C-alpha cells in the first residue's frame, strides 16, 4: 500500500546520485560509445575526461564510506557499478589494429591498471569488511540490487560470495597485467636501444649484397676430370682444414654473430677498509658484504646483433603458433563461443602441465604473448594454446634464439603485414555489446533506486545537479553532431585518428622507418632462401 511504502527505504543523497548526476553519468557513457564508434577524433578528449571522472568518483565513494554507520550499503554499490561500466565502455572497447603494443606508452597502461587496482581495492574492503559495517535497507526484500545475469538479488545474500571470488581473480589479473607492462617495457627498451630502423636497414643491405655476390656452389660431377674432382673434394688452405671455404668475417657478416669485445679492464685491487679485527667484528660489514665489495665489477662483453638465421627461425615460430582454425559448423562455433570461459581455463591448466615437462624461458614466452596481443582480430588461437604450441617447436628449445629475436621478428612481420582490420560483423558485435553495457547501467541503477525506496533523488532541486546534467548533455550533443557531419560529408577516418588513444598514438615517421627496414629485411630473407634452395638442389 502507498501508506506502507513511506516506512521503507531512506532519504538519498542528491549530490551524489540525484537525477541530474545520474543523467550526467549516463550521457558520459553514451558519449564514449558514440565517439569510439563514429567519431574517433573526439575519443582522446572523452577518454581524458573519463579518467578524471573515474578518479573523482572513486574519491567520492571513499569519502561517502568514511562513516559506515551513516551510509547504506546500496549507495557505494550503485556508484561502483557506474564506475565499472564506464571504465569498460571507455577503454575496453573497439579494437584498434593500427595501434601496436610498442606504440602505446607504458605509462598509459600503468595509469589504467592503477585505476582498476584502486577500484578493485575498494571492492576488496567493501565485500570482505564494509558490507558488514554499512547499514542495510529496510525493505520487504532486504537490500535488493540489480546483479548482472541474475537480476534482483539481496546484497547481503549469496551474491557476496560470488563477488568475493570475482574480486580476488580481478586483483590477481590486474597485478599480473602490471607485471607484464613492466616486462614489456624493459624488453622493448632494450630492443629499441640495440636495434634502430636505420641500423637494421644497413645490416639488411649488407646481407643482401653479400648473398648476391656469393657464387653458386657447384658440385663435382662425373663429367669432370679426376684432378678437378679430387681438388673439389679436398679441403682448401683458406678453409682451415675442412672448414667452410668462406672466411670467418664473411660468415659473421651473413649470420650476424659478430661479438663486440670490450677493452680489457684495468687490474682490480681489493679495497682496504683500514680497520682492525675488533672494528670489523663490532662495526664492520658482514663477510658476505665484504666479499661483494671486493668482487671485481662485471664487464659486458657482448651486445645484441640481429642474426639472419635466428630471425628466420623466429619468424617460422611466430607463424606456427597461429595456425588457421579448422572448419566447423555454425552450431559448433556457437557452442564453442558459449563455453569459451571454461575452455580458456582448461587450456590454461594444460599450459601449466606442459611447462612442467619443458624448459621455461620467460623472455620468449612474454615475447610470444606480446605478438599475440598485437595480432588482434588476426589472432586465431588462444594465448595459452599458442604458448603450448611454441613449446613443441625446435626454435623454442634452440639456445641461440633469444627474446629479442622474437620481438624483432614480430615487429618486422607486423610492419610488412599489419593486423587485419575488424570485419563488419566484429564491429557490430562490439557496438551491440557496448550498447548492452550502457543499457544495463541505466536499467540496473534505476531499478535499484526503486527497489530500495530511495527518496529525494528524482528531482533537480539544486544547482549542483544542473552542472553535471548540462556538461553531460552538451558533451553528448557535440559528439553526435561531429559524427553526423562526418557522415554527411562522407569523410573517411584516417588511420592515425582511429589509432589515437589515451596516452599513445601512432608515430607516422617511426612507423614508415620500420616499414622500410622490414622491406630491406624481406629482400635479404628472399635472397637467403634462394641461396639455401640452390645449395640443397646442388
GROMACS .gro file of C-alpha atoms in nm, residues 1-7:
model
    7
    1UNK     CA    1   0.000   0.000   0.000
    2UNK     CA    2   0.116   0.361  -0.055
    3UNK     CA    3   0.098   0.432   0.315
    4UNK     CA    4   0.325   0.139   0.393
    5UNK     CA    5   0.583   0.245   0.131
    6UNK     CA    6   0.668   0.556   0.332
    7UNK     CA    7   0.809   0.335   0.607
   0.00000   0.00000   0.00000
